[in-house]
Amino acid sequence: MADIRHFTDLHHLSKGDLRQIIDRSLDLKRTDPRGTRSKPLAGQTLALIFEKPSTRTRVSFEVGMRQLGGEVVMLTGAEIQLGRGETIADTARVLSRYVDAIMLRTSDEDRLREMAENATVPVINGLTDETHPCQLMADVMTFEELRGPIAGRVAAWSGDGNNVARSWIRAAAMFDFELRLACPDELAPPADLIHWAHREGARVSVGTDPDTTVRGADLVVTDTWVSMGDKDAASRHNLLRPYQVDERLMAQAKPDALFMHCLPAHRGEEVTDGVIDGLQSVVWDEAENRLHAQKGILLWCLGAL
Ligand code: CP
Ligand code: NVA
């Protein structure tokens, strides 16, 4: 099964494949943004399984697959037998007989792994508690669309060392940019992930001071203080309040720095209205680019890039 093109994490692909996906996504956006000119995935079907809520991932995969000429089957964990205890492995075996690719949004990374190990079609990671690689494809695409190559540039993260932050760490290694993170010690990304990044030669650093982290950055990024599934909302709010991206913090970055947030945002918590609605914010382009990036990912997975 080694040749199945799973999109389970950024570092499972080669740098060359990731580059091809970004370039194709940018090209599709420029030349055929609504997929009216070509239907490379005609006759193919994507199953989308959501065990957690979603707006952007759900709509962008569905619309993107249709724009490429394919069909989708939208499933929530609760309404299929998965929710009554059928195993991920058996679900993977069965769905592989019906569809050409499976996207899964779930909690535990092990469930994603089990899906990929047992499916005979490509499996796409639509977010887990640990990772969100599709988001990073749209984020890198957005930076490059607006500012040119991300390689050698500096991105700064202020907030929770969550699934999106962890995918930023993978991205720093795979796309060769510097990443500085400011996170409370209690919510820092895992040390083994940082060690991995350093072994890959990536410039990734983690500290606790947002000001020094953001100073001179080309891009400032944050995310919610309380991710789906987090139970400890009150203590997270306390720990993360100093990490809010407000106008004062944003002013520490380069004057032309961009602001990104994967959304959904909690205005007045991790980001102020002034920043998310401000001139440096590109969150709506970023959200739009989920659509174009999903199309690039689907084309790669299905051998049609
Ligand atoms: N950014 C993102 O993945 O959004 P959804 O949870 O709405 O899919
Ligand atoms: N960190 C957030 C991302 C949502 C897209 C969460 O997991 O809820």
Coordinates of C-alpha atoms and ligand atoms in Angstrom, one line a residue:
M1 CA 0.0 0.0 0.0
A2 CA 3.1 2.2 0.1
D3 CA 2.1 4.0 -3.1
I4 CA -1.2 5.2 -1.9
R5 CA -1.1 9.0 -1.7
H6 CA -2.3 9.7 1.8
F7 CA -2.3 13.3 2.9
T8 CA -2.0 12.6 6.6
D9 CA 0.7 15.1 7.6
L10 CA 3.0 17.5 5.9
H11 CA 6.2 15.6 6.6
H12 CA 4.7 12.5 5.0
L13 CA 5.1 14.1 1.6
S14 CA 8.3 15.3 0.0
K15 CA 9.1 18.9 -0.2
G16 CA 8.8 18.7 -4.0
D17 CA 5.2 17.3 -3.7
L18 CA 4.2 20.0 -1.3
R19 CA 5.6 22.6 -3.6
Q20 CA 3.7 21.1 -6.5
I21 CA 0.5 21.2 -4.6
I22 CA 0.9 24.9 -3.6
D23 CA 1.9 25.9 -7.1
R24 CA -1.1 24.0 -8.6
S25 CA -3.5 25.5 -6.1
L26 CA -2.2 29.0 -7.0
D27 CA -2.5 28.3 -10.6
L28 CA -6.0 26.9 -10.3
K29 CA -7.1 30.0 -8.4
R30 CA -5.7 32.3 -11.2
T31 CA -6.8 30.3 -14.2
D32 CA -10.0 28.4 -13.3
P33 CA -11.1 29.6 -9.8
R34 CA -14.6 28.0 -10.0
G35 CA -13.6 24.9 -11.9
T36 CA -15.6 25.7 -15.0
R37 CA -12.9 24.8 -17.5
S38 CA -11.7 21.3 -16.6
K39 CA -13.1 18.4 -14.6
P40 CA -10.1 16.2 -13.9
L41 CA -11.9 14.2 -11.1
A42 CA -15.0 13.4 -13.1
G43 CA -16.4 10.0 -12.0
Q44 CA -14.5 10.0 -8.7
T45 CA -16.1 10.2 -5.2
L46 CA -14.7 11.6 -1.9
A47 CA -16.2 10.5 1.5
L48 CA -16.0 13.2 4.1
I49 CA -16.2 12.0 7.7
F50 CA -16.6 14.6 10.5
E51 CA -16.3 13.5 14.1
K52 CA -16.0 17.2 15.1
P53 CA -17.7 20.3 13.8
S54 CA -16.5 22.2 10.7
T55 CA -17.5 25.1 8.5
R56 CA -14.5 25.8 6.2
T57 CA -13.1 22.3 5.9
R58 CA -16.5 20.8 5.2
V59 CA -17.6 23.4 2.6
S60 CA -14.2 23.8 0.9
F61 CA -13.8 20.1 0.4
E62 CA -17.3 19.6 -0.9
V63 CA -17.3 22.6 -3.2
G64 CA -13.7 21.9 -4.3
M65 CA -14.4 18.2 -5.2
R66 CA -17.5 19.3 -7.2
Q67 CA -15.6 22.0 -9.0
L68 CA -13.1 19.3 -10.0
G69 CA -15.9 17.2 -11.4
G70 CA -16.2 14.7 -8.6
E71 CA -18.9 13.8 -6.1
V72 CA -18.9 13.8 -2.3
V73 CA -20.6 11.7 0.4
M74 CA -20.8 13.7 3.6
L75 CA -20.9 11.7 6.8
T76 CA -20.8 12.5 10.5
G77 CA -19.4 10.0 12.9
A78 CA -22.6 10.0 14.9
E79 CA -24.8 9.0 11.9
I80 CA -22.8 6.1 10.6
Q81 CA -21.9 2.8 12.3
L82 CA -18.6 4.3 13.4
G83 CA -20.6 6.1 16.1
R84 CA -22.0 2.7 17.4
G85 CA -18.6 1.1 17.7
E86 CA -17.7 -0.2 14.2
T87 CA -14.0 0.1 14.0
I88 CA -12.1 2.7 12.0
A89 CA -10.3 -0.2 10.3
D90 CA -13.5 -1.9 9.1
T91 CA -15.0 1.5 8.1
A92 CA -11.8 2.1 6.1
R93 CA -12.0 -1.3 4.3
V94 CA -15.7 -0.8 3.5
L95 CA -15.5 2.8 2.3
S96 CA -12.5 1.9 0.1
R97 CA -14.8 -0.3 -1.9
Y98 CA -17.2 2.6 -2.6
V99 CA -15.1 5.8 -2.9
D100 CA -11.9 7.0 -4.3
A101 CA -10.6 9.0 -1.3
I102 CA -11.6 9.6 2.3
M103 CA -11.2 12.7 4.4
L104 CA -11.4 12.3 8.2
R105 CA -11.7 14.9 10.9
T106 CA -11.3 13.3 14.3
S107 CA -9.9 13.7 17.8
D108 CA -7.2 11.1 18.1
E109 CA -4.3 11.0 15.7
D110 CA -4.4 7.2 16.1
R111 CA -7.8 7.0 14.5
L112 CA -6.4 8.8 11.4
R113 CA -3.5 6.5 11.4
E114 CA -5.8 3.4 11.6
M115 CA -7.9 4.8 8.7
A116 CA -4.8 5.3 6.5
E117 CA -3.4 1.9 7.4
N118 CA -6.5 0.1 6.4
A119 CA -7.9 2.1 3.5
T120 CA -6.9 1.1 0.0
V121 CA -7.7 4.7 -1.2
P122 CA -6.0 8.0 -0.1
V123 CA -6.9 9.3 3.3
I124 CA -6.8 13.1 4.0
N125 CA -6.3 14.6 7.5
G126 CA -9.1 17.1 8.0
L127 CA -7.8 18.0 11.5
T128 CA -7.0 16.0 14.6
D129 CA -6.2 17.1 18.1
E130 CA -2.5 17.2 17.1
T131 CA -2.4 18.3 13.5
H132 CA -4.2 20.4 10.8
P133 CA -2.0 20.0 7.6
C134 CA -4.7 21.1 5.1
Q135 CA -4.9 24.5 7.0
L136 CA -1.2 25.0 6.5
M137 CA -1.4 24.4 2.8
A138 CA -3.9 27.3 2.5
D139 CA -1.8 29.4 4.9
V140 CA 1.5 29.0 3.0
M141 CA -0.4 29.5 -0.3
T142 CA -1.9 32.8 1.1
F143 CA 1.5 34.1 2.2
E144 CA 3.1 33.3 -1.1
E145 CA 0.2 34.7 -3.1
L146 CA 0.5 38.1 -1.3
R147 CA 4.2 38.2 -0.5
G148 CA 6.1 35.8 -2.7
P149 CA 8.2 32.8 -1.5
I150 CA 7.8 32.0 2.2
A151 CA 11.3 30.4 2.3
G152 CA 13.6 32.5 4.5
R153 CA 10.8 34.6 5.9
V154 CA 9.8 34.8 9.6
A155 CA 6.5 33.7 11.0
A156 CA 5.5 34.3 14.6
W157 CA 2.9 32.4 16.6
S158 CA 1.4 33.8 19.8
G159 CA -1.0 31.6 21.8
D160 CA -1.7 28.0 22.4
G161 CA 0.7 25.4 21.2
N162 CA -2.2 23.5 19.7
N163 CA -2.9 21.4 16.6
V164 CA -2.5 24.4 14.2
A165 CA 0.7 25.6 15.9
R166 CA 2.1 22.0 15.6
S167 CA 1.4 22.0 11.9
W168 CA 3.1 25.4 11.6
I169 CA 6.2 23.7 13.1
R170 CA 6.0 20.9 10.4
A171 CA 5.5 23.6 7.8
A172 CA 8.5 25.6 8.9
A173 CA 10.7 22.5 8.2
M174 CA 9.0 21.5 5.0
F175 CA 8.8 25.1 3.4
D176 CA 12.1 26.4 4.9
F177 CA 10.9 29.5 6.8
E178 CA 11.8 30.6 10.4
L179 CA 9.0 30.0 13.0
R180 CA 9.1 31.6 16.4
L181 CA 6.4 30.6 18.9
A182 CA 5.3 32.3 22.1
C183 CA 3.3 30.0 24.3
P184 CA 2.8 29.6 28.0
D185 CA 5.0 26.8 29.3
E186 CA 1.9 24.7 30.2
L187 CA 0.6 24.9 26.6
A188 CA 3.9 24.7 24.7
P189 CA 4.1 22.3 21.7
P190 CA 5.7 18.9 22.6
A191 CA 9.5 18.9 23.0
D192 CA 9.8 15.9 20.6
L193 CA 8.2 17.9 17.8
I194 CA 10.7 20.7 18.3
H195 CA 13.5 18.2 18.4
W196 CA 12.2 16.8 15.1
A197 CA 12.2 20.3 13.6
H198 CA 15.8 20.9 14.7
R199 CA 16.9 17.6 13.3
E200 CA 15.4 18.6 10.0
G201 CA 17.5 21.8 10.1
A202 CA 14.4 24.0 10.7
R203 CA 14.7 27.4 12.5
V204 CA 12.0 26.9 15.1
S205 CA 12.1 28.5 18.6
V206 CA 9.7 28.5 21.5
G207 CA 9.6 31.2 24.2
T208 CA 7.1 32.8 26.5
D209 CA 7.3 36.4 25.5
P210 CA 5.0 37.5 22.6
D211 CA 6.8 40.8 22.1
T212 CA 10.2 39.4 21.4
T213 CA 8.6 36.6 19.3
V214 CA 6.7 38.9 17.1
R215 CA 9.4 41.6 16.7
G216 CA 10.4 42.0 13.0
A217 CA 8.2 39.1 11.8
D218 CA 6.8 38.9 8.3
L219 CA 3.7 37.1 9.5
V220 CA 1.8 36.9 12.8
V221 CA -0.5 34.0 13.5
T222 CA -2.7 32.9 16.3
D223 CA -5.7 30.6 17.0
T224 CA -8.4 30.0 19.6
W225 CA -7.5 29.6 23.2
V226 CA -9.9 26.7 23.6
S227 CA -9.9 24.1 20.8
M228 CA -12.6 21.6 20.1
G229 CA -12.4 19.0 22.8
D230 CA -10.5 21.1 25.3
K231 CA -12.1 21.0 28.7
D232 CA -10.1 23.4 30.8
A233 CA -11.5 26.7 29.3
A234 CA -11.1 28.8 32.4
S235 CA -7.4 28.0 33.0
R236 CA -6.6 28.4 29.3
H237 CA -8.1 31.9 29.3
N238 CA -5.9 32.8 32.3
L239 CA -2.8 31.4 30.8
L240 CA -3.3 32.8 27.3
R241 CA -4.6 36.3 28.0
P242 CA -1.0 37.8 27.7
Y243 CA -0.8 36.2 24.3
Q244 CA -3.7 38.1 22.7
V245 CA -2.8 39.6 19.3
D246 CA -3.8 43.2 19.7
E247 CA -2.7 46.3 17.8
R248 CA 0.2 46.9 20.2
L249 CA 1.6 43.4 19.6
M250 CA 1.0 43.6 15.9
A251 CA 3.0 46.8 15.7
Q252 CA 6.1 44.9 16.8
A253 CA 6.1 43.0 13.5
K254 CA 7.3 44.4 10.3
P255 CA 5.1 47.3 9.0
D256 CA 3.9 45.1 6.1
A257 CA 3.5 42.0 8.2
L258 CA 0.4 39.9 7.5
F259 CA -2.0 38.6 10.2
M260 CA -3.5 35.1 9.8
H261 CA -6.0 33.0 11.8
C262 CA -7.4 29.7 10.7
L263 CA -10.8 30.7 12.0
P264 CA -13.2 30.4 13.7
A265 CA -12.0 33.4 15.7
H266 CA -13.0 34.4 19.2
R267 CA -12.9 38.2 18.9
G268 CA -11.7 39.9 22.1
E269 CA -9.9 36.7 23.2
E270 CA -7.0 35.6 21.1
V271 CA -7.4 38.5 18.7
T272 CA -8.9 42.0 18.8
D273 CA -11.4 43.3 16.3
G274 CA -8.8 46.0 15.4
V275 CA -6.3 43.3 14.2
I276 CA -8.6 40.8 12.6
D277 CA -10.6 43.5 10.8
G278 CA -7.4 45.6 10.2
L279 CA -5.4 46.3 7.0
Q280 CA -2.8 43.6 7.8
S281 CA -5.4 40.8 8.3
V282 CA -5.7 38.3 5.4
V283 CA -8.1 35.9 7.2
W284 CA -10.7 36.0 4.5
D285 CA -8.2 35.3 1.7
E286 CA -6.8 32.5 3.9
A287 CA -10.3 31.1 4.3
E288 CA -10.9 31.3 0.6
N289 CA -7.7 29.6 -0.1
R290 CA -8.8 26.5 1.8
L291 CA -10.9 25.9 -1.3
H292 CA -8.1 26.2 -3.8
A293 CA -5.6 24.3 -1.6
Q294 CA -8.1 21.4 -1.1
K295 CA -8.3 21.1 -4.8
G296 CA -4.5 20.9 -5.1
I297 CA -4.5 18.3 -2.3
L298 CA -7.2 16.2 -4.0
L299 CA -5.5 16.3 -7.4
W300 CA -2.2 15.1 -5.8
C301 CA -3.9 12.3 -3.8
L302 CA -5.8 11.1 -6.8
G303 CA -2.8 11.2 -9.1
A304 CA -4.1 14.1 -11.3
L305 CA -1.8 17.0 -10.3
Ligands
CP1 N1 -10.1 26.4 9.9 C1 -10.9 25.4 9.9 O1 -10.5 24.2 9.8 O2 -12.2 25.7 10.1 P1 -13.4 24.7 10.3 O3 -13.3 24.1 11.6 O4 -14.6 25.5 10.1 O5 -13.3 23.6 9.2
NVA2 N1 -7.4 24.6 17.1 C1 -8.7 24.7 16.6 C2 -8.7 24.8 15.1 C3 -10.1 24.8 14.5 C4 -10.0 24.8 13.0 C5 -9.5 23.5 17.1 O1 -8.9 22.4 17.0 O2 -10.6 23.6 17.5

